[in-house]
mmCIF file with all atom_site columns, C-alpha atoms in Angstrom:
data_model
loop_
_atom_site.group_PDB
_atom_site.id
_atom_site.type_symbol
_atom_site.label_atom_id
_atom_site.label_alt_id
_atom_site.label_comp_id
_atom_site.label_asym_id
_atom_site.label_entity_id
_atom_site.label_seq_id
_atom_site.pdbx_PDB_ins_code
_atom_site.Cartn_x
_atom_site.Cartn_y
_atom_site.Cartn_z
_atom_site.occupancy
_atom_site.B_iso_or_equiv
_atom_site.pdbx_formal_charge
_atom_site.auth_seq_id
_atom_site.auth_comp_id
_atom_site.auth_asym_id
_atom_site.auth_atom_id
_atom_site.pdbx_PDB_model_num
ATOM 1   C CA . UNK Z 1 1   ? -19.146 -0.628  19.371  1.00 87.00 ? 63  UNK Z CA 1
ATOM 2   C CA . UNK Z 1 2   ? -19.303 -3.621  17.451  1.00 91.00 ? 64  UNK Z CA 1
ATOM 3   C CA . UNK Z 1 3   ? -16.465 -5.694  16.770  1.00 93.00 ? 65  UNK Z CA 1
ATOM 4   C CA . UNK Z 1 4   ? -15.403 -4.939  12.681  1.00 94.00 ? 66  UNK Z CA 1
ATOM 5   C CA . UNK Z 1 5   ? -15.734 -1.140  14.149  1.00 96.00 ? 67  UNK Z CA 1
ATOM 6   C CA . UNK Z 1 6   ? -12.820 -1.738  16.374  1.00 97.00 ? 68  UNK Z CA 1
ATOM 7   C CA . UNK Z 1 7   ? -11.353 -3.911  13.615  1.00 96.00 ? 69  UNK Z CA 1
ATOM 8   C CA . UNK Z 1 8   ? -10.898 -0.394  11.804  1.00 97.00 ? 70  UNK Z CA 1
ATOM 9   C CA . UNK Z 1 9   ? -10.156 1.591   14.491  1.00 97.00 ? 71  UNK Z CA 1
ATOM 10  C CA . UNK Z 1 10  ? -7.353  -0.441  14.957  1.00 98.00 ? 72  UNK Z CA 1
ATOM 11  C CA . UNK Z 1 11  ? -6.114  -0.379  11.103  1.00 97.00 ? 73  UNK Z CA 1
ATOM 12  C CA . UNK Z 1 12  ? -6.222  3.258   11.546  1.00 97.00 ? 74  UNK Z CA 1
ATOM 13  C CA . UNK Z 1 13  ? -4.676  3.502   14.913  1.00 98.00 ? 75  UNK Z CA 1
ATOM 14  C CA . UNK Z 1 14  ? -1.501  1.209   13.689  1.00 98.00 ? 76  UNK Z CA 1
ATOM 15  C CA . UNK Z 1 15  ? -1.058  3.412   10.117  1.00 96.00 ? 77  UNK Z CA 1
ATOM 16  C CA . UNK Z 1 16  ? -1.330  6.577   12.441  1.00 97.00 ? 78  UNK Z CA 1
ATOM 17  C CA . UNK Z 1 17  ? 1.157   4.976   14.794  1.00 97.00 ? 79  UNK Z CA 1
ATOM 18  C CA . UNK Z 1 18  ? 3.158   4.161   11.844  1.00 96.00 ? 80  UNK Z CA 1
ATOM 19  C CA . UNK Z 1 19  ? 2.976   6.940   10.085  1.00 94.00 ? 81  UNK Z CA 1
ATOM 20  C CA . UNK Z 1 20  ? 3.837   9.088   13.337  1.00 96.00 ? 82  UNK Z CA 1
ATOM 21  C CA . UNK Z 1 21  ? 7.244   6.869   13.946  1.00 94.00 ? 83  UNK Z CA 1
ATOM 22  C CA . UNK Z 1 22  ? 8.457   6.751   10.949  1.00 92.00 ? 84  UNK Z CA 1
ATOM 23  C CA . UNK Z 1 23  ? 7.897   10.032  9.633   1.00 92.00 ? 85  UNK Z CA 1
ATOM 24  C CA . UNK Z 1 24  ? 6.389   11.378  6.165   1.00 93.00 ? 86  UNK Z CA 1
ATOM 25  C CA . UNK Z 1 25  ? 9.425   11.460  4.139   1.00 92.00 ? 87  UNK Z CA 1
ATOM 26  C CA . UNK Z 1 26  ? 10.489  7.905   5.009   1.00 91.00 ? 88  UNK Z CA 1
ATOM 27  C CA . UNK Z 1 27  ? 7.114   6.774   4.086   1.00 92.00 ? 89  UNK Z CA 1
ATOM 28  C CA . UNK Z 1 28  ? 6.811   8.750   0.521   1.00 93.00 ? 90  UNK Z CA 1
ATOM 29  C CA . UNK Z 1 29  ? 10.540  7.771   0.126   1.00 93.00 ? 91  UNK Z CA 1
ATOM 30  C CA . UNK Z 1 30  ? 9.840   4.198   1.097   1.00 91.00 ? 92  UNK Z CA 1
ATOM 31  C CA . UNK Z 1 31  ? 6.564   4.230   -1.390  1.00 91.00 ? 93  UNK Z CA 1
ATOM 32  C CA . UNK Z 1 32  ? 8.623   5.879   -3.916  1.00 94.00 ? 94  UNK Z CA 1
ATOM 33  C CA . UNK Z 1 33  ? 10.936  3.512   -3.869  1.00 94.00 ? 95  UNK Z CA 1
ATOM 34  C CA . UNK Z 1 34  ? 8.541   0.421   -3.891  1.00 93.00 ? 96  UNK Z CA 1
ATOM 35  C CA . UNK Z 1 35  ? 6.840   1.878   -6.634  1.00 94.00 ? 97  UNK Z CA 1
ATOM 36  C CA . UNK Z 1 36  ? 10.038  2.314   -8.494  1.00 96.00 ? 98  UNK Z CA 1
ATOM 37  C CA . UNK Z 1 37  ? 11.430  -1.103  -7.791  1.00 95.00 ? 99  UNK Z CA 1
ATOM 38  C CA . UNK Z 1 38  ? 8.190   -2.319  -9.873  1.00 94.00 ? 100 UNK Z CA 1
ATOM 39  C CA . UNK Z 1 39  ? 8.704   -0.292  -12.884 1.00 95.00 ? 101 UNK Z CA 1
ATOM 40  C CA . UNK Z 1 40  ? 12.318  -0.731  -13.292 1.00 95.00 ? 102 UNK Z CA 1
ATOM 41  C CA . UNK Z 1 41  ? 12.043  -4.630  -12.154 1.00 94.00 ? 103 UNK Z CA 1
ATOM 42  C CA . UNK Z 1 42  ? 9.270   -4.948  -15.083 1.00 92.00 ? 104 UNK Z CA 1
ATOM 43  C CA . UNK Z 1 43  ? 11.713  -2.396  -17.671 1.00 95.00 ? 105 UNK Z CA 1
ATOM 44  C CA . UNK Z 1 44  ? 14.704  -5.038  -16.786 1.00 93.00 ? 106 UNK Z CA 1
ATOM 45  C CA . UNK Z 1 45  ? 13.841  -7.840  -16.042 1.00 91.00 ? 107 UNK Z CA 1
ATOM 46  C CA . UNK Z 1 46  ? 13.802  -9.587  -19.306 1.00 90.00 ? 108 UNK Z CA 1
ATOM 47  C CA . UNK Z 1 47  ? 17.218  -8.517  -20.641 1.00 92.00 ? 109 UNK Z CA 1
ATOM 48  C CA . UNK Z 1 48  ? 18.566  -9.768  -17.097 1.00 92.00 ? 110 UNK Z CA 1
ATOM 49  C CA . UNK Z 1 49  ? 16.793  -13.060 -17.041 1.00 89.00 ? 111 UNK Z CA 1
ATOM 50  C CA . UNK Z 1 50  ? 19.252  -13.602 -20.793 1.00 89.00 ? 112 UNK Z CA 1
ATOM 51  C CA . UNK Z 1 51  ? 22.156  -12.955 -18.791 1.00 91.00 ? 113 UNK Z CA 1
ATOM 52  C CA . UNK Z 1 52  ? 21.451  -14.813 -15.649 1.00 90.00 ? 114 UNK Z CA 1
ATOM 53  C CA . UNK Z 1 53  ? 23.565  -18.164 -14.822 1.00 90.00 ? 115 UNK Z CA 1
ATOM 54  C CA . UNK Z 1 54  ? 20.256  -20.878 -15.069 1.00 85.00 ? 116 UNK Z CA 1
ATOM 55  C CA . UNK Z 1 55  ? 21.285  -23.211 -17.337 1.00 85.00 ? 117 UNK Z CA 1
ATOM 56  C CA . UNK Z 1 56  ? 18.282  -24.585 -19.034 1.00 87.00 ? 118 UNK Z CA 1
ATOM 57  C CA . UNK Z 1 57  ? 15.748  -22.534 -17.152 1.00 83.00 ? 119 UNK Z CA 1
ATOM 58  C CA . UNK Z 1 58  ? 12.771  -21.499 -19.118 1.00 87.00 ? 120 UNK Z CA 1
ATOM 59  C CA . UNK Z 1 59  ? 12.019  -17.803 -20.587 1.00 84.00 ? 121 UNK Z CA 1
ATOM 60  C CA . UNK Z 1 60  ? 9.072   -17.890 -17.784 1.00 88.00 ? 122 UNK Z CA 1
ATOM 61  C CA . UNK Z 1 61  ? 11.237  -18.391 -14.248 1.00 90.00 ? 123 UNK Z CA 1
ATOM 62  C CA . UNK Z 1 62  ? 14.430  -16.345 -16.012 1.00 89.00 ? 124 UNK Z CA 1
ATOM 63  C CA . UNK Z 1 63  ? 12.257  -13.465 -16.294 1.00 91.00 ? 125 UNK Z CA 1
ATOM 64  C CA . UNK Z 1 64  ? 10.664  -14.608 -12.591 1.00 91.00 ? 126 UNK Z CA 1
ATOM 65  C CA . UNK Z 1 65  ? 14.290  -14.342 -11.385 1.00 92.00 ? 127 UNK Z CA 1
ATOM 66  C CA . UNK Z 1 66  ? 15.305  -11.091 -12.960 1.00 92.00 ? 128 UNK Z CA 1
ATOM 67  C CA . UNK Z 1 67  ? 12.125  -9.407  -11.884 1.00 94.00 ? 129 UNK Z CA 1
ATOM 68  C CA . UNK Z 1 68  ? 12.846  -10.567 -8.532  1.00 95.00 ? 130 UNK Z CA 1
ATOM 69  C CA . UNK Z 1 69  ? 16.461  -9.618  -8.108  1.00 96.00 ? 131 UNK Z CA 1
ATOM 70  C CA . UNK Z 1 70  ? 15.534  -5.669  -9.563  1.00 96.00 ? 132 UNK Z CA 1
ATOM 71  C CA . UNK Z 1 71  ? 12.697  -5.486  -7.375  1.00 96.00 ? 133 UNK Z CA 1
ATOM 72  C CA . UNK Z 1 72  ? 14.525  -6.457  -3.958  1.00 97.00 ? 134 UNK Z CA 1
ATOM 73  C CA . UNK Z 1 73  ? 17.793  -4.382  -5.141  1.00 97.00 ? 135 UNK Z CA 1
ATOM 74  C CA . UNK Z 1 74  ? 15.612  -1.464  -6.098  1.00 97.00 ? 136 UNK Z CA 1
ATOM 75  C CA . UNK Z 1 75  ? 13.670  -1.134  -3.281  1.00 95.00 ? 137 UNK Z CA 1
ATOM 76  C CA . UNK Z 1 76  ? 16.696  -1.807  -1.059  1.00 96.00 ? 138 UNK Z CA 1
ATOM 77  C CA . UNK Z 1 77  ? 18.097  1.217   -2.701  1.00 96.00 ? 139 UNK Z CA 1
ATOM 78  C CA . UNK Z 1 78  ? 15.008  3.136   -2.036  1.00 95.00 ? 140 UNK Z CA 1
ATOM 79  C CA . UNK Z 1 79  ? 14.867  1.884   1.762   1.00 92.00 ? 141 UNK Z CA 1
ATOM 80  C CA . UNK Z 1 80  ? 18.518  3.358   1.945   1.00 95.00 ? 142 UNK Z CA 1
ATOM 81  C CA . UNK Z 1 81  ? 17.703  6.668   0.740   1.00 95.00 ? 143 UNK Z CA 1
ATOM 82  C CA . UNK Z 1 82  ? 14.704  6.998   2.895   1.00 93.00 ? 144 UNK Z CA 1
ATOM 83  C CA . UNK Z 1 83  ? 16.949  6.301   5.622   1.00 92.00 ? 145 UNK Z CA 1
ATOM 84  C CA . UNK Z 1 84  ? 19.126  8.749   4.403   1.00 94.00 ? 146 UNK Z CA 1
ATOM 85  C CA . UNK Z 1 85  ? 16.870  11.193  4.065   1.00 92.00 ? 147 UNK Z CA 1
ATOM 86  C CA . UNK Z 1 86  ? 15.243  11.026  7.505   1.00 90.00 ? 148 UNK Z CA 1
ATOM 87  C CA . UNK Z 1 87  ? 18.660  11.072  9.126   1.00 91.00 ? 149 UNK Z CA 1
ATOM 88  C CA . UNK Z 1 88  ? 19.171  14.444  7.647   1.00 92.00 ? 150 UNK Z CA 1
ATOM 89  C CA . UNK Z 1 89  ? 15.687  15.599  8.865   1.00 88.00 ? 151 UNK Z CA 1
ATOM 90  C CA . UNK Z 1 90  ? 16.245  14.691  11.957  1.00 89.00 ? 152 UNK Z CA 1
ATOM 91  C CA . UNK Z 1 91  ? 19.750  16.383  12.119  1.00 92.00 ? 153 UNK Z CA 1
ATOM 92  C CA . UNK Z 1 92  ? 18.125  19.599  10.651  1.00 91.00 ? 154 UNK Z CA 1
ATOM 93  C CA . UNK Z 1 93  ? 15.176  19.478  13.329  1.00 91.00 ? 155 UNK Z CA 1
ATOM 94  C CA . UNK Z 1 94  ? 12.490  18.868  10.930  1.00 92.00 ? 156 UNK Z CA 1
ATOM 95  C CA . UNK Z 1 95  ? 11.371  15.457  13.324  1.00 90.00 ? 157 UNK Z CA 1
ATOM 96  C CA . UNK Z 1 96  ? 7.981   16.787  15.009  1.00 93.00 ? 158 UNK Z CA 1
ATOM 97  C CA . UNK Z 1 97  ? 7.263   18.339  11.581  1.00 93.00 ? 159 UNK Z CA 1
ATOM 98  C CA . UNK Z 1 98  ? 7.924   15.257  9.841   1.00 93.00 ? 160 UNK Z CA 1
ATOM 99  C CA . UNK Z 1 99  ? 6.196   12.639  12.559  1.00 94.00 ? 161 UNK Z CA 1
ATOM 100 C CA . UNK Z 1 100 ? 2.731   15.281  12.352  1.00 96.00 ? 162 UNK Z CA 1
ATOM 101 C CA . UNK Z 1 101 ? 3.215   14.724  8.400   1.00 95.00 ? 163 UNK Z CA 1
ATOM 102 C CA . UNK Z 1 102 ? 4.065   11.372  9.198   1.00 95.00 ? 164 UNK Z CA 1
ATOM 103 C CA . UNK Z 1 103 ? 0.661   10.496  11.426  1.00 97.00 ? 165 UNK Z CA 1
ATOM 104 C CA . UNK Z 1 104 ? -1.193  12.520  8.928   1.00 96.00 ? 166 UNK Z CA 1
ATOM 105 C CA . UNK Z 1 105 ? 0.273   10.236  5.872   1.00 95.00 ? 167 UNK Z CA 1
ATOM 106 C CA . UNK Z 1 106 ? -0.701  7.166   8.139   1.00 95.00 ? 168 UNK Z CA 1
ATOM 107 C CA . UNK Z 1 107 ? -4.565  7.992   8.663   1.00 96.00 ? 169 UNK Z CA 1
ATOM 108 C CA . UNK Z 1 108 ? -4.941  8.578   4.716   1.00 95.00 ? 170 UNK Z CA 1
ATOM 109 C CA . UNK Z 1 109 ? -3.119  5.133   4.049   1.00 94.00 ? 171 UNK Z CA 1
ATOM 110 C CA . UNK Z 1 110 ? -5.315  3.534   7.238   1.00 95.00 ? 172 UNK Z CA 1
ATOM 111 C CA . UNK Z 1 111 ? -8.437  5.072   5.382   1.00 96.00 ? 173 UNK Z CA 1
ATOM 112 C CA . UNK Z 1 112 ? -7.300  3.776   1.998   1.00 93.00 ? 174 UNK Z CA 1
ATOM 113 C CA . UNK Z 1 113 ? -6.619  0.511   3.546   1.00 95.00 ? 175 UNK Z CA 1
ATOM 114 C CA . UNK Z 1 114 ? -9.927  0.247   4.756   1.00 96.00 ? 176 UNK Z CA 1
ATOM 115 C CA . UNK Z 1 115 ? -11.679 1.042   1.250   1.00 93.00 ? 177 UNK Z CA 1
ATOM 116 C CA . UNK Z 1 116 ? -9.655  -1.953  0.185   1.00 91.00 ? 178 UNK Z CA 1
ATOM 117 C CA . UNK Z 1 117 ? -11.076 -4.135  2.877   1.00 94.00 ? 179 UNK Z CA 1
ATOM 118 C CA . UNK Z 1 118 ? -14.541 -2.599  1.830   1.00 92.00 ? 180 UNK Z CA 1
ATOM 119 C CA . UNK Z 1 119 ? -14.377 -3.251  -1.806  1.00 89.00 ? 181 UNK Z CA 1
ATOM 120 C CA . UNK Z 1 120 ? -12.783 -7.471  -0.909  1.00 90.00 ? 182 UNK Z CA 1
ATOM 121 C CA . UNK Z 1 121 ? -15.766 -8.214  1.183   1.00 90.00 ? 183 UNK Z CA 1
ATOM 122 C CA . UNK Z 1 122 ? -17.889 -6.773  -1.321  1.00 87.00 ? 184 UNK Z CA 1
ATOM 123 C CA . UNK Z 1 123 ? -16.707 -8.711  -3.713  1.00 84.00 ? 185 UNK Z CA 1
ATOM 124 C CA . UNK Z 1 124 ? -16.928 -11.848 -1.645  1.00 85.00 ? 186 UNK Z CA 1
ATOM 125 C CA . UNK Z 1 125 ? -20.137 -11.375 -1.248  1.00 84.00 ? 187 UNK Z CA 1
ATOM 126 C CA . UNK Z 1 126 ? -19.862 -10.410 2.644   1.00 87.00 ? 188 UNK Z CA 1
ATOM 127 C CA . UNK Z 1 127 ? -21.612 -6.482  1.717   1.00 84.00 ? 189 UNK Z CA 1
ATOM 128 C CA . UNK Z 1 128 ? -25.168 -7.741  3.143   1.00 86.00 ? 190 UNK Z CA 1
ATOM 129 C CA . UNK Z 1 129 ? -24.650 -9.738  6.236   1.00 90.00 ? 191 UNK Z CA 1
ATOM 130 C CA . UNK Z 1 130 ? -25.437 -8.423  9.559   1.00 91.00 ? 192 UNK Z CA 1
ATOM 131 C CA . UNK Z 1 131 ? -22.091 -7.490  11.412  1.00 92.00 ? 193 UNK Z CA 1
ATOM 132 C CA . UNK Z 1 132 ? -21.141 -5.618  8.072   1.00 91.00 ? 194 UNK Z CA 1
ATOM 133 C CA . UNK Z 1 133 ? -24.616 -3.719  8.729   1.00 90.00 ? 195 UNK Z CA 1
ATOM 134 C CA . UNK Z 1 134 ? -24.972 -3.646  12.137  1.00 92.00 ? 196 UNK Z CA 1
ATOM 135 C CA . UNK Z 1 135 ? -21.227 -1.831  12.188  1.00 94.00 ? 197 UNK Z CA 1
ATOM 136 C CA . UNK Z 1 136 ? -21.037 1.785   12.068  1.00 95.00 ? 198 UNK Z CA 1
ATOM 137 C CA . UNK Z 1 137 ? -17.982 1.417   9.742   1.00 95.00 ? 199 UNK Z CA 1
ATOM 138 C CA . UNK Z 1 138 ? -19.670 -0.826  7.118   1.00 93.00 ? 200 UNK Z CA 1
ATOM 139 C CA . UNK Z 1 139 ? -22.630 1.577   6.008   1.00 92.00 ? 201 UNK Z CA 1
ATOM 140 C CA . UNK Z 1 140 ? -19.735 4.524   6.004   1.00 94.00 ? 202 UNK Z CA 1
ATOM 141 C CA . UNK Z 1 141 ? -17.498 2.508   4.038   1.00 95.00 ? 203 UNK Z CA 1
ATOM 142 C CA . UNK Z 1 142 ? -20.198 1.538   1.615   1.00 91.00 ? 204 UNK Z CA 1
ATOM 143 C CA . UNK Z 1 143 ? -21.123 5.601   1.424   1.00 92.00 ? 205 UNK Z CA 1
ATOM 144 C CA . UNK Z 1 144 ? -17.270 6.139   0.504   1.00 93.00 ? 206 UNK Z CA 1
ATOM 145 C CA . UNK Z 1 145 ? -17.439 3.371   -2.212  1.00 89.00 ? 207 UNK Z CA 1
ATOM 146 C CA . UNK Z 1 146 ? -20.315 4.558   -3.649  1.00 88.00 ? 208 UNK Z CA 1
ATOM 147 C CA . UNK Z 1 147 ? -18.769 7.858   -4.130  1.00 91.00 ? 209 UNK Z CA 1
ATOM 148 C CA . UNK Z 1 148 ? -15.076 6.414   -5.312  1.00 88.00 ? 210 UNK Z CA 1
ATOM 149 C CA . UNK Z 1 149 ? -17.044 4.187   -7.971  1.00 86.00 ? 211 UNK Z CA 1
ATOM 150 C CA . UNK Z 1 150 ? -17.254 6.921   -10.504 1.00 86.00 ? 212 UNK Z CA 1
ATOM 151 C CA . UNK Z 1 151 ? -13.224 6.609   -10.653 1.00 87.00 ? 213 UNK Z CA 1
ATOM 152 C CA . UNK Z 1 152 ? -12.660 2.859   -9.957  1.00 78.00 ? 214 UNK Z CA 1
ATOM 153 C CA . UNK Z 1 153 ? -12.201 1.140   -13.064 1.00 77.00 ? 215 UNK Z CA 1
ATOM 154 C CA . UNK Z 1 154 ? -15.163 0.109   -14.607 1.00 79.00 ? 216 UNK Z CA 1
ATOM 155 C CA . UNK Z 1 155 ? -13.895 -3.616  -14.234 1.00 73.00 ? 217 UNK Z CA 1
ATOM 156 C CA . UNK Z 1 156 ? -14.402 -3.710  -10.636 1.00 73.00 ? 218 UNK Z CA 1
ATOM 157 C CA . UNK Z 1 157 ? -17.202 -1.301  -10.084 1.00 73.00 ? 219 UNK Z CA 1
ATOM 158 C CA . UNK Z 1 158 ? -19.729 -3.321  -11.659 1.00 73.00 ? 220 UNK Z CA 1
ATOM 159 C CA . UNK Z 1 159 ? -19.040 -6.246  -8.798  1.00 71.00 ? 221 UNK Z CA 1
ATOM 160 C CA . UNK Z 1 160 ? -19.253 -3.642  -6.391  1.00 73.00 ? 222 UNK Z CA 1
ATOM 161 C CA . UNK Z 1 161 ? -22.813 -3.494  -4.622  1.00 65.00 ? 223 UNK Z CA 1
ATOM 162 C CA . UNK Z 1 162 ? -23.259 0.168   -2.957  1.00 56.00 ? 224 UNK Z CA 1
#
């Protein structure tokens, strides 16, 4: 095997591994919550910056500092519930259901994870040299791409070279 194929076998070993330990309603909790902690930081940020002790701080690194502050208390909150949540799972005997859920979560993140990867070293430029094509990954990767770019925005699809 060549070396960038055990490169992602190993992205999607750890996000299995993950997955599998932490379970899949600590990881869509945990998303949830990150995802959350942007919107609301975004939705509040401003009016919080206003009321934020920084003297003669400009509108710029008040609105820095109240996006900040939501974002970490937010997903704080969500990291609580999570572990909450898989505290009663686990008390209720849903664990082995939850870790296969979990593992099963963790490949489609590993996969997605390694779509990213594809589409960066596309964009660097990286798509044609020989350990991309000489991997067994690379050419599947660039297959996958190919049939994602119909639903990428058109923005980045044009820079992509499958």
């Amino acid at each position: 095997m060549h070396p960038f194929d055990w490169i992602c076998l190993g992205i999607l070993l750890a996000s299995l591994l993950l997955g599998a330990w932490r379970g899949l309603l600590y990881e869509a909790l945990s998303l949830g919550g990150w995802v959350l902690a942007y919107f609301a930081a975004r939705w509040v940020a401003e009016p919080l910056g206003h009321v934020l002790p920084m003297g003669d701080a400009s509108a710029e690194w008040r609105f820095a500092a109240g996006f900040v502050l939501v974002f970490i208390a937010v997903a704080f909150a969500g990291g609580m519930l999570a572990w909450a949540v898989r505290g009663a799972a686990r008390a209720l005997g849903m664990r082995p259901v939850d870790r296969l859920l979990g593992a099963v979560f963790g490949v489609l993140r590993g996969a997605l994870l390694l779509l990213v990867l594809a589409a960066a070293i596309q964009l660097a430029g990286q798509g044609g040299e020989p350990w991309w094509r000489e991997s067994a990954s690379g050419p599947w990767l660039n297959q996958a791409l190919a049939q994602l770019r119909p639903i990428l925005p058109p923005a980045l699809g044009q820079y992509l070279s499958t």
